[in-house]
PDB file of C-alpha atoms in Angstrom:
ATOM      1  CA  UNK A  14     111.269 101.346  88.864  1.00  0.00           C
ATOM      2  CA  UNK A  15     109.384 101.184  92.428  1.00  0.00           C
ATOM      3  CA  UNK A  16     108.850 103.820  94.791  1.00  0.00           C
ATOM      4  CA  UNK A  17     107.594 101.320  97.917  1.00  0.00           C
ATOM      5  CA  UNK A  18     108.316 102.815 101.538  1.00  0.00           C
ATOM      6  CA  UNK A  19     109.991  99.217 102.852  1.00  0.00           C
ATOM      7  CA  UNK A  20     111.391  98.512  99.760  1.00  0.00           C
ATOM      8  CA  UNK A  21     111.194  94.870  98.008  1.00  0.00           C
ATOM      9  CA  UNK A  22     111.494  91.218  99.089  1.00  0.00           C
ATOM     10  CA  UNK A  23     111.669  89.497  96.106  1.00  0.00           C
ATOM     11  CA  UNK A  24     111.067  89.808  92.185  1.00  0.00           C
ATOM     12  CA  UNK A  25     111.261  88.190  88.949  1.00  0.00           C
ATOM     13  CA  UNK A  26     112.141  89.696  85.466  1.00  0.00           C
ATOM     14  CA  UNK A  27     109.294  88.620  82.913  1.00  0.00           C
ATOM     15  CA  UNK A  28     110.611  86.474  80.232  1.00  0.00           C
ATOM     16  CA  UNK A  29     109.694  89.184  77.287  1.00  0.00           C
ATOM     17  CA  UNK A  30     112.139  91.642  79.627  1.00  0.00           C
ATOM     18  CA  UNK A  31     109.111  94.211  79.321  1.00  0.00           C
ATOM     19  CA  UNK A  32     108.133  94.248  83.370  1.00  0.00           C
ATOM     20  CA  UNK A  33     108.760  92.606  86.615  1.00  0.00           C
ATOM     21  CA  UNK A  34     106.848  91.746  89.573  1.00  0.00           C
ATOM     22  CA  UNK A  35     107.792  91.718  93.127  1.00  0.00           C
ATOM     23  CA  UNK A  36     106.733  91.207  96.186  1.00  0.00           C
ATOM     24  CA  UNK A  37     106.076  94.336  98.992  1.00  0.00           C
ATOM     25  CA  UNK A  38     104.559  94.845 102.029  1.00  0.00           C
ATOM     26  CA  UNK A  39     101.512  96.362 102.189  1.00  0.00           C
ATOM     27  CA  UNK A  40     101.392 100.176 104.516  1.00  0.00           C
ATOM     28  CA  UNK A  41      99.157  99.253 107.046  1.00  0.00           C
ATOM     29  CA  UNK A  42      95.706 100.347 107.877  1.00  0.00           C
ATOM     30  CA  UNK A  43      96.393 101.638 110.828  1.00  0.00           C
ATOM     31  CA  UNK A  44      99.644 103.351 110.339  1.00  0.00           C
ATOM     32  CA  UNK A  45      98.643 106.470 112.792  1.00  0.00           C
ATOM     33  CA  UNK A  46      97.340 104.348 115.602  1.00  0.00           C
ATOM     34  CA  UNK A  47     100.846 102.958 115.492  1.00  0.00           C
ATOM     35  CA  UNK A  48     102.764 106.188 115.385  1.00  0.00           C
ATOM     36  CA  UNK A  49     100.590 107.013 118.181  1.00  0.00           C
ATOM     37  CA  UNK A  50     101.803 103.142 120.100  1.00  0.00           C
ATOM     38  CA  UNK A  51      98.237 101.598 119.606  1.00  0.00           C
ATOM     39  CA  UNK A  52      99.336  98.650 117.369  1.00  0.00           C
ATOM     40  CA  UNK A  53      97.680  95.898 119.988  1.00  0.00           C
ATOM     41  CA  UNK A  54      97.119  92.681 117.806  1.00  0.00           C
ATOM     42  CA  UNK A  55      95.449  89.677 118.105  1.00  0.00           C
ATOM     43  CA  UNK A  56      97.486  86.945 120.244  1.00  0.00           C
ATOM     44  CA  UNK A  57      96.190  83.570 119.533  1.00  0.00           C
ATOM     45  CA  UNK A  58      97.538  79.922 120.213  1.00  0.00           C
ATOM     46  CA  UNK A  59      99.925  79.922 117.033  1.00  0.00           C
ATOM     47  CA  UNK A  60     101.162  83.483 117.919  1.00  0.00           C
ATOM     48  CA  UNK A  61     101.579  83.223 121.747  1.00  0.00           C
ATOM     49  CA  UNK A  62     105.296  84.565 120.998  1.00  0.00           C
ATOM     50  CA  UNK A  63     104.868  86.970 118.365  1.00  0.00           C
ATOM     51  CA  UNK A  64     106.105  90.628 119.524  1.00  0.00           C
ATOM     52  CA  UNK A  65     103.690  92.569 116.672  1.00  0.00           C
ATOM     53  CA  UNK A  66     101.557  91.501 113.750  1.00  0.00           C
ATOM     54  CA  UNK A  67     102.847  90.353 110.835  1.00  0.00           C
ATOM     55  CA  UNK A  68     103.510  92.319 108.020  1.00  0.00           C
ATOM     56  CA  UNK A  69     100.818  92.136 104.723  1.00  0.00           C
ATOM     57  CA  UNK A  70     103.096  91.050 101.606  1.00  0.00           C
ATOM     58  CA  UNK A  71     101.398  92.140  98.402  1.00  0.00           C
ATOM     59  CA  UNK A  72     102.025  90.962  95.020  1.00  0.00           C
ATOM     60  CA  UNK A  73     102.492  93.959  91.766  1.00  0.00           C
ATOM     61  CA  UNK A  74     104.216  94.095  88.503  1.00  0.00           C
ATOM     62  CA  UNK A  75     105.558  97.349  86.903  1.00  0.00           C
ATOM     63  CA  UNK A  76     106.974  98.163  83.652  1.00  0.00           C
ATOM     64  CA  UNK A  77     110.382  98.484  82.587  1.00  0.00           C
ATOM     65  CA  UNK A  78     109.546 101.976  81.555  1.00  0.00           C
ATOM     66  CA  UNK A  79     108.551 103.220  84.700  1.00  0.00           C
ATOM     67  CA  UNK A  80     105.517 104.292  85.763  1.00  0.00           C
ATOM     68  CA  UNK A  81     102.291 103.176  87.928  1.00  0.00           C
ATOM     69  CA  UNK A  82     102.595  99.384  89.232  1.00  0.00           C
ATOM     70  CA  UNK A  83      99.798  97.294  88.516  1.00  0.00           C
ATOM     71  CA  UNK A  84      99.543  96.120  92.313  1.00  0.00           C
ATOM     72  CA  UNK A  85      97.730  93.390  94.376  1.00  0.00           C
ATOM     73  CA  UNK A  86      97.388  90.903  91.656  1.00  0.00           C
ATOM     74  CA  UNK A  87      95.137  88.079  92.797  1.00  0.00           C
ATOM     75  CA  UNK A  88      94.697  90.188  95.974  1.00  0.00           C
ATOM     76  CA  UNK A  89      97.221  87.837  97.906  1.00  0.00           C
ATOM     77  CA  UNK A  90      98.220  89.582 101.159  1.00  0.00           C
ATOM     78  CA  UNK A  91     100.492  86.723 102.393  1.00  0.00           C
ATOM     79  CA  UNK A  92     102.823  85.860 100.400  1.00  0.00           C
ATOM     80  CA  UNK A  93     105.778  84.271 101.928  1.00  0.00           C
ATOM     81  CA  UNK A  94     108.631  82.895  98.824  1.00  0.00           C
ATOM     82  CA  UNK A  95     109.757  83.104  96.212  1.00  0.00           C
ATOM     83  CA  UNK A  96     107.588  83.948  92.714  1.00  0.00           C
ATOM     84  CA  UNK A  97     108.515  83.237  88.950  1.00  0.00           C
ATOM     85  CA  UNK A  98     106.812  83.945  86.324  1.00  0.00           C
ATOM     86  CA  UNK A  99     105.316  80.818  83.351  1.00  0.00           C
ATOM     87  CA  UNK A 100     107.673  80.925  79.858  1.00  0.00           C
ATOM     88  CA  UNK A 101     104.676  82.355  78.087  1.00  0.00           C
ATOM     89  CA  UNK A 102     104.437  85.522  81.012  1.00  0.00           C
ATOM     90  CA  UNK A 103     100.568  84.787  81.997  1.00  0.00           C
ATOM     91  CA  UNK A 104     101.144  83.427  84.729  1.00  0.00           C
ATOM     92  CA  UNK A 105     103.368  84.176  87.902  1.00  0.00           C
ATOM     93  CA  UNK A 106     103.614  81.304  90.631  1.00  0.00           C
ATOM     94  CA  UNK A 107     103.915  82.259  93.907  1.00  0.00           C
ATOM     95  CA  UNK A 108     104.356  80.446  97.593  1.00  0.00           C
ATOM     96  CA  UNK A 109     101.874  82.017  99.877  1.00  0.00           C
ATOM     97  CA  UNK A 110     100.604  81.727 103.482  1.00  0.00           C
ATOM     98  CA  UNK A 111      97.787  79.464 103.517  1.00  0.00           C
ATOM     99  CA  UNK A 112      94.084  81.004 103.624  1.00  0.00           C
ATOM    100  CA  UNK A 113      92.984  81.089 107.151  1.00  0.00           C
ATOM    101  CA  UNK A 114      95.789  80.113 108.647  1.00  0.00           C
ATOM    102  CA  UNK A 115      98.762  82.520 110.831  1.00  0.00           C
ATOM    103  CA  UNK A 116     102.355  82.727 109.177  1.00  0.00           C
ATOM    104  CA  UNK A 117     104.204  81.735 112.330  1.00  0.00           C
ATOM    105  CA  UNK A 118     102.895  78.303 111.241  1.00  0.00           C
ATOM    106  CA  UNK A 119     104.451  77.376 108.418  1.00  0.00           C
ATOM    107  CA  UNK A 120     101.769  76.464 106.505  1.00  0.00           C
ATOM    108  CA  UNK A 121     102.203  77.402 102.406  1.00  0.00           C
ATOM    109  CA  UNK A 122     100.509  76.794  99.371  1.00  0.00           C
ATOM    110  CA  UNK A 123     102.024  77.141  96.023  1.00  0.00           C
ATOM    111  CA  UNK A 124      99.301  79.728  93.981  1.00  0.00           C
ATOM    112  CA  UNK A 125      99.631  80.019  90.050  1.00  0.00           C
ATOM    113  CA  UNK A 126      98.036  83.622  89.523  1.00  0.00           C
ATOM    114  CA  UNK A 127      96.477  84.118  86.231  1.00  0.00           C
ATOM    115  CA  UNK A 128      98.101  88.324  85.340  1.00  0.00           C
ATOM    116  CA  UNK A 129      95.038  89.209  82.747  1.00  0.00           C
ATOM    117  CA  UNK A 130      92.211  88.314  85.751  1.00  0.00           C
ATOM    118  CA  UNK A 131      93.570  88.028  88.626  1.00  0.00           C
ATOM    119  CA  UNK A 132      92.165  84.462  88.993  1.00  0.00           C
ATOM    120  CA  UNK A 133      94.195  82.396  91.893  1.00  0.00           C
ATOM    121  CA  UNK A 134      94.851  78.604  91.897  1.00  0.00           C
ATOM    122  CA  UNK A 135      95.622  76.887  94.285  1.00  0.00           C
ATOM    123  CA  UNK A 136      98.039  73.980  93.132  1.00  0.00           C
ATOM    124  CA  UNK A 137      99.518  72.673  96.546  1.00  0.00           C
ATOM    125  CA  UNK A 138     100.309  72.666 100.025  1.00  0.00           C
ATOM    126  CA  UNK A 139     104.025  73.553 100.021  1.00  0.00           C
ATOM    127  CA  UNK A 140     106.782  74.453 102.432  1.00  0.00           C
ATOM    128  CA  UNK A 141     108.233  77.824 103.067  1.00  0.00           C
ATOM    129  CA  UNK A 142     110.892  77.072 101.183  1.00  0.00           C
ATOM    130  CA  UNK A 143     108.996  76.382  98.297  1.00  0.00           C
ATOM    131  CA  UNK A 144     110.221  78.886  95.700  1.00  0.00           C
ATOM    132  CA  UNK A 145     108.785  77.920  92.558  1.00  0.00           C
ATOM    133  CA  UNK A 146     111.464  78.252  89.866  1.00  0.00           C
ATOM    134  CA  UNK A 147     110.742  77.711  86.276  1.00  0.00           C
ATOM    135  CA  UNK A 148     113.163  75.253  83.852  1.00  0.00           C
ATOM    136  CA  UNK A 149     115.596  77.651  81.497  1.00  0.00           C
ATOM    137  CA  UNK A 150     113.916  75.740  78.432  1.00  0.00           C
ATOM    138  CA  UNK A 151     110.321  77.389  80.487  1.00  0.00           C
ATOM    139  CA  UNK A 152     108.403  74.049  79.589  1.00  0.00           C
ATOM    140  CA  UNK A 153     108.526  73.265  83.417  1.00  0.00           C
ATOM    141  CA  UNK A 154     107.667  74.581  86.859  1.00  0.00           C
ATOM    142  CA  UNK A 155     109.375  72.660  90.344  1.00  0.00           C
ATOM    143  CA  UNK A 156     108.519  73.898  93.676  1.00  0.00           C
ATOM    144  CA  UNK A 157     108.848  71.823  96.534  1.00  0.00           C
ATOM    145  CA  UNK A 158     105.280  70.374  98.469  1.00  0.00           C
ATOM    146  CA  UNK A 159     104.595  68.653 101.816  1.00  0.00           C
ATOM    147  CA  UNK A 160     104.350  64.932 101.118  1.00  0.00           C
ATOM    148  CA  UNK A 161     100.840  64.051 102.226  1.00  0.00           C
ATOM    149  CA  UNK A 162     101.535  60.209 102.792  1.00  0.00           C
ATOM    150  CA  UNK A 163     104.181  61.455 105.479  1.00  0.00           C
ATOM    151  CA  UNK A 164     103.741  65.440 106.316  1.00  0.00           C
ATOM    152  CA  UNK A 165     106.611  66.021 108.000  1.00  0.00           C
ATOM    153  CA  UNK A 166     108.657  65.164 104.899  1.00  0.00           C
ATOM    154  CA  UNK A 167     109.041  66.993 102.052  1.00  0.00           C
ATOM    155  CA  UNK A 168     109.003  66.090  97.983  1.00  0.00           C
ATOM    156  CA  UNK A 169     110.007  68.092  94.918  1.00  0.00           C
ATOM    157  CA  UNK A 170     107.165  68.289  92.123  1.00  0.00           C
ATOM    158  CA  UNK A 171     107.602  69.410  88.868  1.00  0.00           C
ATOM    159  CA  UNK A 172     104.920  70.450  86.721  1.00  0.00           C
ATOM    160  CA  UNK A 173     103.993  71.397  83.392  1.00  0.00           C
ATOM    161  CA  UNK A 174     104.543  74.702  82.140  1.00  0.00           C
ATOM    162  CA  UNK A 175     100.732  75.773  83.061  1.00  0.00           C
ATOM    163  CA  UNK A 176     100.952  74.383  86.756  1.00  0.00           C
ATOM    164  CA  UNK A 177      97.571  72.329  85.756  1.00  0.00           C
ATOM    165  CA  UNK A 178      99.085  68.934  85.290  1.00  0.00           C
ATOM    166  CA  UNK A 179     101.791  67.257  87.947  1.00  0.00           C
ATOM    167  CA  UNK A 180     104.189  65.331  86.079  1.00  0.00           C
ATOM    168  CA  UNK A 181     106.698  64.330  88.403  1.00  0.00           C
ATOM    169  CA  UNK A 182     107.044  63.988  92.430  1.00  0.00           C
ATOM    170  CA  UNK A 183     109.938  62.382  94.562  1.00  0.00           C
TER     171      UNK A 183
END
């Protein structure tokens, strides 16, 4: 079903079985500066030990029947979980590198992107293990968040089958 040069990281099955999306990484801008060893980067205080830039993860969905993907939905370029899509298939939820910020810190938010715009919402700060998985019944959405009261610690919230309303933390 998809033709990408580094293959893919992740991907869910929608739940009318007529496409999937997964996650890629994006070829990079300057792919023949690199061939050519010119792939200098940016070095700042979170990246002091990184030995190259990280890699662009991009976001598509392609149908079961082959063709074209539909990529860069919600033109997310740093994506780093997990990503499910909502029972009704409008909506994938995906954990993402926060805007602004390097991936070598850790620091996630869990995005609910809206497939017929591209809209992105931003429902929490999360860790990077933050998967979001849906419930088999689909009326529910868990992911796990930072716990602002005490950020080092983590909680599990589950929310309603939209993302919009938070029904449950620990």
């Amino acid at each position: 079903l998809t033709h990408e040069k580094d293959g893919v990281s992740t991907y869910d099955w929608r739940p009318d079985e007529k496409a999937l999306a997964y996650v890629s990484t994006l070829e990079p801008k300057n792919e023949k500066a690199i061939e050519h060893h010119e792939d200098a980067f940016d070095v700042t205080g979170e990246a002091w030990t990184e030995q190259s830039p990280f890699d662009q993860q991009t976001l598509s969905e392609v149908d079961v029947t082959g063709g074209k993907p539909r990529s860069n939905i919600g033109k997310l370029t740093s994506l780093s979980g997990g990503i499910t899509y909502s029972a009704n298939g409008r909506f994938i939820f995906v954990t993402a590198t926060k805007p602004g910020t390097d991936q070598s810190l850790g620091q996630n938010v869990v995005d609910r992107i809206d497939r017929l715009d591209g809209h992105v919402t931003q429902l929490a700060n999360a860790t990077s293990s933050a998967e979001p998985l849906r419930s088999p019944d689909g009326k529910y959405i868990a992911h796990m968040s930072t716990n602002p009261a005490f950020d080092p610690a983590n909680q599990i919230t589950v929310r309603d089958a939209s993302g919009e309303h938070v029904l449950w933390k620990t």
